[in-house]
PDB file of C-alpha atoms in Angstrom:
ATOM      1  CA  UNK U   1     -16.609  24.431  16.860  1.00  0.00           C
ATOM      2  CA  UNK U   2     -14.131  26.383  19.142  1.00  0.00           C
ATOM      3  CA  UNK U   3     -12.835  23.236  20.909  1.00  0.00           C
ATOM      4  CA  UNK U   4     -12.154  21.593  17.207  1.00  0.00           C
ATOM      5  CA  UNK U   5     -10.340  24.778  16.043  1.00  0.00           C
ATOM      6  CA  UNK U   6      -8.147  24.832  19.195  1.00  0.00           C
ATOM      7  CA  UNK U   7      -7.531  21.061  18.935  1.00  0.00           C
ATOM      8  CA  UNK U   8      -6.062  21.908  15.225  1.00  0.00           C
ATOM      9  CA  UNK U   9      -4.089  24.443  16.612  1.00  0.00           C
ATOM     10  CA  UNK U  10      -2.578  22.097  19.431  1.00  0.00           C
ATOM     11  CA  UNK U  11      -1.759  19.368  17.275  1.00  0.00           C
ATOM     12  CA  UNK U  12      -0.337  21.536  14.091  1.00  0.00           C
ATOM     13  CA  UNK U  13       2.162  22.777  17.251  1.00  0.00           C
ATOM     14  CA  UNK U  14       2.848  19.135  18.295  1.00  0.00           C
ATOM     15  CA  UNK U  15       3.784  18.574  14.083  1.00  0.00           C
ATOM     16  CA  UNK U  16       6.234  21.471  13.980  1.00  0.00           C
ATOM     17  CA  UNK U  17       7.881  20.263  17.247  1.00  0.00           C
ATOM     18  CA  UNK U  18       7.996  16.408  16.824  1.00  0.00           C
ATOM     19  CA  UNK U  19       8.154  15.925  12.909  1.00  0.00           C
ATOM     20  CA  UNK U  20       4.322  14.340  13.026  1.00  0.00           C
ATOM     21  CA  UNK U  21       5.743  12.240  16.285  1.00  0.00           C
ATOM     22  CA  UNK U  22       2.956  13.461  18.593  1.00  0.00           C
ATOM     23  CA  UNK U  23       0.973  11.990  21.325  1.00  0.00           C
ATOM     24  CA  UNK U  24      -2.566  13.199  23.171  1.00  0.00           C
ATOM     25  CA  UNK U  25      -3.846  12.650  26.083  1.00  0.00           C
ATOM     26  CA  UNK U  26      -7.490  12.097  26.619  1.00  0.00           C
ATOM     27  CA  UNK U  27      -6.877  14.668  29.421  1.00  0.00           C
ATOM     28  CA  UNK U  28      -5.569  17.439  27.226  1.00  0.00           C
ATOM     29  CA  UNK U  29      -8.048  16.418  24.467  1.00  0.00           C
ATOM     30  CA  UNK U  30     -10.800  17.052  27.041  1.00  0.00           C
ATOM     31  CA  UNK U  31      -9.255  20.407  27.961  1.00  0.00           C
ATOM     32  CA  UNK U  32      -8.729  21.490  24.544  1.00  0.00           C
ATOM     33  CA  UNK U  33     -12.274  20.558  23.264  1.00  0.00           C
ATOM     34  CA  UNK U  34     -13.831  21.937  26.683  1.00  0.00           C
ATOM     35  CA  UNK U  35     -15.663  19.201  27.708  1.00  0.00           C
ATOM     36  CA  UNK U  36     -16.050  17.209  31.250  1.00  0.00           C
ATOM     37  CA  UNK U  37     -14.474  14.089  31.694  1.00  0.00           C
ATOM     38  CA  UNK U  38     -17.529  12.495  31.871  1.00  0.00           C
ATOM     39  CA  UNK U  39     -18.696  13.413  28.656  1.00  0.00           C
ATOM     40  CA  UNK U  40     -15.603  12.558  26.833  1.00  0.00           C
ATOM     41  CA  UNK U  41     -15.292   8.970  28.100  1.00  0.00           C
ATOM     42  CA  UNK U  42     -19.354   8.491  27.636  1.00  0.00           C
ATOM     43  CA  UNK U  43     -18.609   9.695  23.913  1.00  0.00           C
ATOM     44  CA  UNK U  44     -15.157   7.600  23.475  1.00  0.00           C
ATOM     45  CA  UNK U  45     -17.021   4.689  25.214  1.00  0.00           C
ATOM     46  CA  UNK U  46     -20.110   4.862  22.510  1.00  0.00           C
ATOM     47  CA  UNK U  47     -17.718   4.365  19.867  1.00  0.00           C
ATOM     48  CA  UNK U  48     -16.067   1.514  21.580  1.00  0.00           C
ATOM     49  CA  UNK U  49     -16.981  -1.145  18.672  1.00  0.00           C
ATOM     50  CA  UNK U  50     -15.064   1.135  15.891  1.00  0.00           C
ATOM     51  CA  UNK U  51     -11.712   2.319  17.646  1.00  0.00           C
ATOM     52  CA  UNK U  52      -9.308   0.529  19.443  1.00  0.00           C
ATOM     53  CA  UNK U  53     -10.454   1.313  23.353  1.00  0.00           C
ATOM     54  CA  UNK U  54      -6.830   0.510  24.786  1.00  0.00           C
ATOM     55  CA  UNK U  55      -5.814   3.704  22.480  1.00  0.00           C
ATOM     56  CA  UNK U  56      -7.987   6.067  23.561  1.00  0.00           C
ATOM     57  CA  UNK U  57      -6.668   5.357  27.334  1.00  0.00           C
ATOM     58  CA  UNK U  58      -3.371   5.306  26.544  1.00  0.00           C
ATOM     59  CA  UNK U  59      -3.632   8.836  24.476  1.00  0.00           C
ATOM     60  CA  UNK U  60      -4.020   8.740  20.650  1.00  0.00           C
ATOM     61  CA  UNK U  61      -0.925   9.384  18.065  1.00  0.00           C
ATOM     62  CA  UNK U  62      -0.672   9.899  14.498  1.00  0.00           C
ATOM     63  CA  UNK U  63      -0.563   6.268  13.734  1.00  0.00           C
ATOM     64  CA  UNK U  64      -4.221   6.218  15.695  1.00  0.00           C
ATOM     65  CA  UNK U  65      -5.814   9.544  14.531  1.00  0.00           C
ATOM     66  CA  UNK U  66      -8.427   7.595  12.313  1.00  0.00           C
ATOM     67  CA  UNK U  67      -9.663   6.462  15.744  1.00  0.00           C
ATOM     68  CA  UNK U  68      -9.432  10.088  17.327  1.00  0.00           C
ATOM     69  CA  UNK U  69     -11.744  11.619  14.063  1.00  0.00           C
ATOM     70  CA  UNK U  70     -14.215   8.392  15.031  1.00  0.00           C
ATOM     71  CA  UNK U  71     -14.536  10.416  18.506  1.00  0.00           C
ATOM     72  CA  UNK U  72     -14.712  13.652  16.849  1.00  0.00           C
ATOM     73  CA  UNK U  73     -16.976  12.611  14.577  1.00  0.00           C
ATOM     74  CA  UNK U  74     -19.478  12.031  17.465  1.00  0.00           C
ATOM     75  CA  UNK U  75     -19.303  15.554  18.788  1.00  0.00           C
ATOM     76  CA  UNK U  76     -18.877  17.175  15.974  1.00  0.00           C
ATOM     77  CA  UNK U  77     -19.924  15.010  12.689  1.00  0.00           C
ATOM     78  CA  UNK U  78     -19.029  14.784   9.198  1.00  0.00           C
ATOM     79  CA  UNK U  79     -17.342  17.989   9.489  1.00  0.00           C
ATOM     80  CA  UNK U  80     -14.029  16.745  12.150  1.00  0.00           C
ATOM     81  CA  UNK U  81     -12.737  14.837   9.712  1.00  0.00           C
ATOM     82  CA  UNK U  82     -13.174  17.284   6.751  1.00  0.00           C
ATOM     83  CA  UNK U  83     -11.890  19.999   9.068  1.00  0.00           C
ATOM     84  CA  UNK U  84      -8.350  17.437  10.203  1.00  0.00           C
ATOM     85  CA  UNK U  85      -7.666  16.966   6.648  1.00  0.00           C
ATOM     86  CA  UNK U  86      -7.858  20.359   5.182  1.00  0.00           C
ATOM     87  CA  UNK U  87      -5.210  20.873   8.353  1.00  0.00           C
ATOM     88  CA  UNK U  88      -3.567  18.160   6.673  1.00  0.00           C
ATOM     89  CA  UNK U  89      -3.342  15.886   9.986  1.00  0.00           C
ATOM     90  CA  UNK U  90      -5.568  13.245   8.603  1.00  0.00           C
ATOM     91  CA  UNK U  91      -5.883  11.181   5.229  1.00  0.00           C
ATOM     92  CA  UNK U  92      -9.660   9.460   4.907  1.00  0.00           C
ATOM     93  CA  UNK U  93      -8.954   6.259   3.020  1.00  0.00           C
ATOM     94  CA  UNK U  94     -10.822   7.891  -0.022  1.00  0.00           C
ATOM     95  CA  UNK U  95      -7.550  10.058  -0.358  1.00  0.00           C
ATOM     96  CA  UNK U  96      -5.138   7.393   0.531  1.00  0.00           C
ATOM     97  CA  UNK U  97      -6.025   5.341  -2.016  1.00  0.00           C
ATOM     98  CA  UNK U  98      -5.032   7.878  -4.398  1.00  0.00           C
ATOM     99  CA  UNK U  99      -2.013   8.401  -2.669  1.00  0.00           C
ATOM    100  CA  UNK U 100      -1.200   4.871  -3.081  1.00  0.00           C
ATOM    101  CA  UNK U 101      -1.618   4.765  -6.556  1.00  0.00           C
ATOM    102  CA  UNK U 102       0.803   7.354  -7.104  1.00  0.00           C
ATOM    103  CA  UNK U 103       3.481   5.805  -5.241  1.00  0.00           C
ATOM    104  CA  UNK U 104       2.779   2.439  -7.423  1.00  0.00           C
ATOM    105  CA  UNK U 105       3.183   4.879 -10.209  1.00  0.00           C
ATOM    106  CA  UNK U 106       6.622   5.848  -8.924  1.00  0.00           C
ATOM    107  CA  UNK U 107       7.593   2.282  -8.057  1.00  0.00           C
ATOM    108  CA  UNK U 108       7.049   1.294 -11.611  1.00  0.00           C
ATOM    109  CA  UNK U 109       8.947   4.511 -12.853  1.00  0.00           C
ATOM    110  CA  UNK U 110      11.802   2.766 -10.783  1.00  0.00           C
ATOM    111  CA  UNK U 111      11.720  -0.682 -11.824  1.00  0.00           C
ATOM    112  CA  UNK U 112      11.347  -0.416 -15.572  1.00  0.00           C
ATOM    113  CA  UNK U 113      14.296   2.393 -15.564  1.00  0.00           C
ATOM    114  CA  UNK U 114      16.424   0.172 -13.029  1.00  0.00           C
ATOM    115  CA  UNK U 115      19.230  -2.076 -14.980  1.00  0.00           C
ATOM    116  CA  UNK U 116      19.541  -5.613 -14.094  1.00  0.00           C
ATOM    117  CA  UNK U 117      22.945  -6.206 -11.765  1.00  0.00           C
ATOM    118  CA  UNK U 118      23.311  -9.913 -13.682  1.00  0.00           C
ATOM    119  CA  UNK U 119      26.945 -10.705 -12.351  1.00  0.00           C
ATOM    120  CA  UNK U 120      25.253  -9.530  -8.735  1.00  0.00           C
ATOM    121  CA  UNK U 121      21.933 -11.890  -9.063  1.00  0.00           C
ATOM    122  CA  UNK U 122      23.933 -14.960 -10.658  1.00  0.00           C
ATOM    123  CA  UNK U 123      26.404 -14.196  -7.359  1.00  0.00           C
ATOM    124  CA  UNK U 124      23.202 -13.985  -5.154  1.00  0.00           C
ATOM    125  CA  UNK U 125      21.855 -17.238  -6.813  1.00  0.00           C
ATOM    126  CA  UNK U 126      25.211 -19.403  -6.334  1.00  0.00           C
ATOM    127  CA  UNK U 127      25.459 -18.380  -2.097  1.00  0.00           C
ATOM    128  CA  UNK U 128      21.946 -18.931  -1.641  1.00  0.00           C
ATOM    129  CA  UNK U 129      20.426 -21.448  -4.092  1.00  0.00           C
ATOM    130  CA  UNK U 130      17.342 -20.339  -4.114  1.00  0.00           C
ATOM    131  CA  UNK U 131      15.501 -17.572  -6.758  1.00  0.00           C
ATOM    132  CA  UNK U 132      13.416 -16.771  -3.974  1.00  0.00           C
ATOM    133  CA  UNK U 133      15.962 -15.702  -1.640  1.00  0.00           C
ATOM    134  CA  UNK U 134      18.074 -14.353  -4.243  1.00  0.00           C
ATOM    135  CA  UNK U 135      15.214 -11.934  -5.720  1.00  0.00           C
ATOM    136  CA  UNK U 136      15.019 -10.892  -2.048  1.00  0.00           C
ATOM    137  CA  UNK U 137      18.225  -9.565  -1.324  1.00  0.00           C
ATOM    138  CA  UNK U 138      19.067  -8.342  -4.562  1.00  0.00           C
ATOM    139  CA  UNK U 139      15.843  -6.097  -4.172  1.00  0.00           C
ATOM    140  CA  UNK U 140      16.865  -5.134  -0.587  1.00  0.00           C
ATOM    141  CA  UNK U 141      20.199  -4.030  -1.903  1.00  0.00           C
ATOM    142  CA  UNK U 142      18.922  -2.435  -5.279  1.00  0.00           C
ATOM    143  CA  UNK U 143      15.244  -0.807  -4.060  1.00  0.00           C
ATOM    144  CA  UNK U 144      15.222   1.656  -1.163  1.00  0.00           C
ATOM    145  CA  UNK U 145      11.190   2.377  -1.451  1.00  0.00           C
ATOM    146  CA  UNK U 146      11.975   5.292   1.267  1.00  0.00           C
ATOM    147  CA  UNK U 147      13.084   8.434  -0.938  1.00  0.00           C
ATOM    148  CA  UNK U 148       9.506   7.286  -3.014  1.00  0.00           C
ATOM    149  CA  UNK U 149       7.508   7.774  -0.657  1.00  0.00           C
ATOM    150  CA  UNK U 150       9.045  10.911   0.548  1.00  0.00           C
ATOM    151  CA  UNK U 151       8.800  12.045  -2.776  1.00  0.00           C
ATOM    152  CA  UNK U 152       4.977  10.709  -3.156  1.00  0.00           C
ATOM    153  CA  UNK U 153       3.602  12.449  -0.078  1.00  0.00           C
ATOM    154  CA  UNK U 154       5.403  16.020  -1.051  1.00  0.00           C
ATOM    155  CA  UNK U 155       3.686  15.777  -4.759  1.00  0.00           C
ATOM    156  CA  UNK U 156       0.511  14.135  -3.107  1.00  0.00           C
ATOM    157  CA  UNK U 157       0.861  17.323  -0.713  1.00  0.00           C
ATOM    158  CA  UNK U 158       0.913  20.032  -3.503  1.00  0.00           C
ATOM    159  CA  UNK U 159      -1.648  18.431  -5.489  1.00  0.00           C
ATOM    160  CA  UNK U 160      -4.546  18.459  -2.706  1.00  0.00           C
ATOM    161  CA  UNK U 161      -3.239  21.787  -1.967  1.00  0.00           C
ATOM    162  CA  UNK U 162      -2.142  20.898   1.880  1.00  0.00           C
ATOM    163  CA  UNK U 163      -0.097  22.516   4.368  1.00  0.00           C
ATOM    164  CA  UNK U 164       2.929  21.294   5.126  1.00  0.00           C
ATOM    165  CA  UNK U 165       1.585  18.990   7.550  1.00  0.00           C
ATOM    166  CA  UNK U 166      -0.269  16.841   5.251  1.00  0.00           C
ATOM    167  CA  UNK U 167       3.429  15.671   3.313  1.00  0.00           C
ATOM    168  CA  UNK U 168       4.013  14.190   6.677  1.00  0.00           C
ATOM    169  CA  UNK U 169       0.678  12.547   7.188  1.00  0.00           C
ATOM    170  CA  UNK U 170       1.245  11.172   3.993  1.00  0.00           C
ATOM    171  CA  UNK U 171       3.916   9.614   4.435  1.00  0.00           C
ATOM    172  CA  UNK U 172       3.104   7.882   7.958  1.00  0.00           C
ATOM    173  CA  UNK U 173      -0.033   6.938   6.087  1.00  0.00           C
ATOM    174  CA  UNK U 174       1.854   5.078   3.371  1.00  0.00           C
ATOM    175  CA  UNK U 175       4.380   3.289   5.572  1.00  0.00           C
ATOM    176  CA  UNK U 176       1.630   1.980   7.850  1.00  0.00           C
ATOM    177  CA  UNK U 177       0.253   0.379   4.900  1.00  0.00           C
ATOM    178  CA  UNK U 178       3.687  -1.279   4.400  1.00  0.00           C
ATOM    179  CA  UNK U 179       3.909  -2.182   8.117  1.00  0.00           C
ATOM    180  CA  UNK U 180       0.309  -3.635   7.919  1.00  0.00           C
ATOM    181  CA  UNK U 181       1.507  -5.668   4.553  1.00  0.00           C
ATOM    182  CA  UNK U 182      -1.391  -4.020   2.717  1.00  0.00           C
ATOM    183  CA  UNK U 183       1.414  -3.024   0.497  1.00  0.00           C
ATOM    184  CA  UNK U 184       4.925  -5.625   0.270  1.00  0.00           C
ATOM    185  CA  UNK U 185       7.283  -3.916  -1.110  1.00  0.00           C
ATOM    186  CA  UNK U 186       8.001  -6.594  -4.086  1.00  0.00           C
ATOM    187  CA  UNK U 187       4.748  -5.907  -5.273  1.00  0.00           C
ATOM    188  CA  UNK U 188       5.557  -2.328  -5.498  1.00  0.00           C
ATOM    189  CA  UNK U 189       8.309  -3.505  -8.134  1.00  0.00           C
ATOM    190  CA  UNK U 190       6.773  -6.417  -9.396  1.00  0.00           C
ATOM    191  CA  UNK U 191       8.014  -5.748 -13.252  1.00  0.00           C
ATOM    192  CA  UNK U 192      11.506  -6.044 -11.647  1.00  0.00           C
ATOM    193  CA  UNK U 193      10.479  -8.767  -9.696  1.00  0.00           C
ATOM    194  CA  UNK U 194       9.417 -10.891 -13.238  1.00  0.00           C
ATOM    195  CA  UNK U 195      12.807  -9.640 -15.003  1.00  0.00           C
ATOM    196  CA  UNK U 196      14.944 -10.889 -11.863  1.00  0.00           C
ATOM    197  CA  UNK U 197      12.922 -14.556 -12.530  1.00  0.00           C
ATOM    198  CA  UNK U 198      13.308 -14.013 -16.230  1.00  0.00           C
ATOM    199  CA  UNK U 199      16.875 -13.470 -15.833  1.00  0.00           C
ATOM    200  CA  UNK U 200      18.088 -16.110 -13.025  1.00  0.00           C
ATOM    201  CA  UNK U 201      15.999 -18.635 -15.546  1.00  0.00           C
ATOM    202  CA  UNK U 202      18.051 -17.795 -18.381  1.00  0.00           C
ATOM    203  CA  UNK U 203      21.070 -18.220 -15.959  1.00  0.00           C
ATOM    204  CA  UNK U 204      19.525 -22.071 -15.592  1.00  0.00           C
ATOM    205  CA  UNK U 205      18.623 -21.343 -11.396  1.00  0.00           C
ATOM    206  CA  UNK U 206      14.771 -22.328 -11.108  1.00  0.00           C
ATOM    207  CA  UNK U 207      13.214 -22.994  -7.775  1.00  0.00           C
ATOM    208  CA  UNK U 208      11.665 -26.432  -7.585  1.00  0.00           C
ATOM    209  CA  UNK U 209       7.865 -25.641  -7.295  1.00  0.00           C
ATOM    210  CA  UNK U 210       8.741 -23.368 -10.767  1.00  0.00           C
ATOM    211  CA  UNK U 211      10.119 -26.008 -12.501  1.00  0.00           C
ATOM    212  CA  UNK U 212       6.966 -28.507 -11.834  1.00  0.00           C
ATOM    213  CA  UNK U 213       4.747 -26.190 -13.500  1.00  0.00           C
ATOM    214  CA  UNK U 214       6.713 -25.360 -16.155  1.00  0.00           C
ATOM    215  CA  UNK U 215       7.116 -28.952 -16.545  1.00  0.00           C
ATOM    216  CA  UNK U 216       3.141 -29.275 -15.751  1.00  0.00           C
ATOM    217  CA  UNK U 217       2.475 -26.439 -18.405  1.00  0.00           C
ATOM    218  CA  UNK U 218       4.868 -28.375 -21.067  1.00  0.00           C
ATOM    219  CA  UNK U 219       3.174 -31.521 -20.982  1.00  0.00           C
ATOM    220  CA  UNK U 220      -0.511 -29.569 -21.087  1.00  0.00           C
ATOM    221  CA  UNK U 221       0.606 -28.271 -24.388  1.00  0.00           C
ATOM    222  CA  UNK U 222       2.440 -31.014 -25.582  1.00  0.00           C
ATOM    223  CA  UNK U 223       0.124 -30.901 -28.852  1.00  0.00           C
ATOM    224  CA  UNK U 224       0.969 -27.490 -29.860  1.00  0.00           C
ATOM    225  CA  UNK U 225       3.099 -26.386 -32.445  1.00  0.00           C
ATOM    226  CA  UNK U 226       4.784 -23.249 -31.034  1.00  0.00           C
ATOM    227  CA  UNK U 227       6.910 -24.362 -28.824  1.00  0.00           C
ATOM    228  CA  UNK U 228       8.972 -21.291 -28.491  1.00  0.00           C
ATOM    229  CA  UNK U 229       5.547 -19.522 -26.821  1.00  0.00           C
ATOM    230  CA  UNK U 230       5.664 -17.812 -23.811  1.00  0.00           C
ATOM    231  CA  UNK U 231       3.907 -19.889 -21.982  1.00  0.00           C
ATOM    232  CA  UNK U 232       6.365 -22.875 -22.549  1.00  0.00           C
ATOM    233  CA  UNK U 233       9.004 -20.538 -22.063  1.00  0.00           C
ATOM    234  CA  UNK U 234      10.160 -21.590 -18.006  1.00  0.00           C
ATOM    235  CA  UNK U 235       8.558 -18.637 -16.822  1.00  0.00           C
ATOM    236  CA  UNK U 236       5.321 -18.782 -18.991  1.00  0.00           C
ATOM    237  CA  UNK U 237       3.595 -20.829 -16.062  1.00  0.00           C
ATOM    238  CA  UNK U 238       4.531 -19.006 -13.669  1.00  0.00           C
ATOM    239  CA  UNK U 239       3.769 -15.471 -15.171  1.00  0.00           C
ATOM    240  CA  UNK U 240       0.169 -16.814 -16.993  1.00  0.00           C
ATOM    241  CA  UNK U 241      -1.061 -18.119 -13.564  1.00  0.00           C
ATOM    242  CA  UNK U 242      -0.404 -14.787 -11.809  1.00  0.00           C
ATOM    243  CA  UNK U 243      -2.192 -12.987 -14.736  1.00  0.00           C
ATOM    244  CA  UNK U 244      -5.381 -15.394 -14.695  1.00  0.00           C
ATOM    245  CA  UNK U 245      -5.135 -14.997 -10.949  1.00  0.00           C
ATOM    246  CA  UNK U 246      -4.684 -11.056 -10.852  1.00  0.00           C
ATOM    247  CA  UNK U 247      -7.599 -11.025 -13.764  1.00  0.00           C
ATOM    248  CA  UNK U 248      -9.447 -12.508 -11.627  1.00  0.00           C
ATOM    249  CA  UNK U 249      -9.231 -10.436  -8.425  1.00  0.00           C
ATOM    250  CA  UNK U 250     -10.123  -7.365 -10.356  1.00  0.00           C
ATOM    251  CA  UNK U 251     -13.148  -8.988 -12.158  1.00  0.00           C
ATOM    252  CA  UNK U 252     -12.208  -9.543 -15.826  1.00  0.00           C
ATOM    253  CA  UNK U 253     -12.132 -12.772 -15.824  1.00  0.00           C
ATOM    254  CA  UNK U 254     -11.266 -12.315 -19.725  1.00  0.00           C
ATOM    255  CA  UNK U 255      -8.340 -10.387 -19.646  1.00  0.00           C
ATOM    256  CA  UNK U 256      -9.794  -7.733 -22.085  1.00  0.00           C
ATOM    257  CA  UNK U 257     -10.280  -4.254 -20.614  1.00  0.00           C
ATOM    258  CA  UNK U 258      -8.645  -0.549 -21.164  1.00  0.00           C
ATOM    259  CA  UNK U 259      -5.879   1.289 -18.720  1.00  0.00           C
ATOM    260  CA  UNK U 260      -8.470   3.735 -17.482  1.00  0.00           C
ATOM    261  CA  UNK U 261     -11.130   0.531 -16.925  1.00  0.00           C
ATOM    262  CA  UNK U 262      -8.412  -0.689 -14.862  1.00  0.00           C
ATOM    263  CA  UNK U 263      -7.747   2.279 -12.601  1.00  0.00           C
ATOM    264  CA  UNK U 264     -11.127   2.795 -12.215  1.00  0.00           C
ATOM    265  CA  UNK U 265     -11.840  -0.421 -11.053  1.00  0.00           C
ATOM    266  CA  UNK U 266      -9.223  -0.661  -8.696  1.00  0.00           C
ATOM    267  CA  UNK U 267     -10.407   2.352  -7.046  1.00  0.00           C
ATOM    268  CA  UNK U 268     -13.883   1.133  -7.021  1.00  0.00           C
ATOM    269  CA  UNK U 269     -12.346  -2.255  -5.046  1.00  0.00           C
ATOM    270  CA  UNK U 270     -10.436  -0.192  -2.540  1.00  0.00           C
ATOM    271  CA  UNK U 271     -13.036   1.687  -1.875  1.00  0.00           C
ATOM    272  CA  UNK U 272     -15.441  -1.589  -1.243  1.00  0.00           C
ATOM    273  CA  UNK U 273     -13.423  -3.097   0.848  1.00  0.00           C
ATOM    274  CA  UNK U 274     -12.331  -0.784   3.391  1.00  0.00           C
ATOM    275  CA  UNK U 275     -10.702  -2.609   5.950  1.00  0.00           C
ATOM    276  CA  UNK U 276     -12.835  -0.521   8.685  1.00  0.00           C
ATOM    277  CA  UNK U 277     -15.916  -1.229   6.976  1.00  0.00           C
ATOM    278  CA  UNK U 278     -14.894  -5.095   5.612  1.00  0.00           C
ATOM    279  CA  UNK U 279     -14.297  -7.482   8.234  1.00  0.00           C
ATOM    280  CA  UNK U 280     -11.633  -9.162   5.309  1.00  0.00           C
ATOM    281  CA  UNK U 281     -10.993  -6.014   3.571  1.00  0.00           C
ATOM    282  CA  UNK U 282      -7.362  -5.870   4.653  1.00  0.00           C
ATOM    283  CA  UNK U 283      -6.505  -9.323   3.105  1.00  0.00           C
ATOM    284  CA  UNK U 284      -8.782  -8.264  -0.094  1.00  0.00           C
ATOM    285  CA  UNK U 285      -7.358  -5.104  -0.421  1.00  0.00           C
ATOM    286  CA  UNK U 286      -3.756  -7.025  -0.317  1.00  0.00           C
ATOM    287  CA  UNK U 287      -4.615  -9.196  -3.039  1.00  0.00           C
ATOM    288  CA  UNK U 288      -6.118  -6.130  -5.488  1.00  0.00           C
ATOM    289  CA  UNK U 289      -2.943  -4.145  -4.641  1.00  0.00           C
ATOM    290  CA  UNK U 290      -0.664  -7.208  -5.809  1.00  0.00           C
ATOM    291  CA  UNK U 291      -2.938  -7.487  -8.500  1.00  0.00           C
ATOM    292  CA  UNK U 292      -3.361  -4.461  -9.731  1.00  0.00           C
ATOM    293  CA  UNK U 293       0.461  -3.772  -9.650  1.00  0.00           C
ATOM    294  CA  UNK U 294       1.002  -6.778 -11.774  1.00  0.00           C
ATOM    295  CA  UNK U 295      -1.500  -5.926 -14.277  1.00  0.00           C
ATOM    296  CA  UNK U 296      -0.843  -2.080 -14.614  1.00  0.00           C
ATOM    297  CA  UNK U 297       2.497  -2.686 -16.015  1.00  0.00           C
ATOM    298  CA  UNK U 298       1.777  -4.998 -18.873  1.00  0.00           C
ATOM    299  CA  UNK U 299      -1.395  -2.806 -19.679  1.00  0.00           C
ATOM    300  CA  UNK U 300       0.718   0.125 -19.802  1.00  0.00           C
ATOM    301  CA  UNK U 301       4.002  -1.592 -21.293  1.00  0.00           C
ATOM    302  CA  UNK U 302       1.751  -3.389 -23.943  1.00  0.00           C
TER     303      UNK U 302
END
C-alpha cells in the first residue's frame, strides 16, 4: 500500500499547485506505485471494458479520476477507493447523490427567495415572442448556480470531514454533472420556472403548444362546474401533466407520499441507475432529478 500512499501524497500536492486541475501520466503513475510498465498496462487492459482506454493513454485528470480509481481497485481492491475518498481526491456515486440533493436544496431556497422582475420578464416576452425563450433569458440573467455550487461543496466537505481538496473535488463533480446534462439549470430552480410561466400567462403570453394543452384541458373538463379550479387555469394543464409524469418516474402513481419517502426513493433510484452500472442510467438519472426537483418543491411548500 506504500505506492498508493505515495500517489495520494503526489495528487494532494498537485491540488495545491493547480487548484485541482491536475494531470497524471501513466508513466508517472507506474513510478509512484513502484510498478513496471508491463504490469500497469496489463492491469489497465484488464479494466478496459470499464474505463475509457484513450484517457489512460493520454493521462488521467480530475475529470477522469473515476477511471483511475477503477485501475487502482484492480491493484489494491476496495481500499483504493476508500483511501482516495478519505483524502478528498475522489467522490463515489453514493456520496455524490447526497451532494446533488444538497445543491437541489440550496437552489430551492434561492428560487423561493427570488422576487420575479415582472417588468423585465414582460420586456423579454415582447422581444422574443416566446415564453420558453424569455424564461431562458431571464434565468441566464438572474440565476448564477456557480456560487451555489461552491457553497454546497464547502458545506459538503465540512459535513463529511474531508480535507480542503474535498471541496474542489465536490465542486468539480457537480460541474461535470451539469456538463453531462444530468442536471439542468432550469430544473435546479423549477419552482422559479413555474412562477415565471404563471406570470407570463397572467400577462397574456402563452406559447402555442401550451395554449393547445390548456384548450384541450378545458374541453375535457367542460362538464365540471368549478371553472376556477387549478386544472382549468392557463397553466393548469401543463402543471398537471408534468406532475403526473414526475410521480410516475418516482414510482408513486397515486401521488400520495411523505417527504421522507420521496427523498428515500430519490436516493434509491439514483443508486439503481448509476450510469456506470446501467447502460441507460444517464437518461434515467436525468429524469429522476427533474421529477424529484419538481415534486420536492410541492411537497415542502404544501
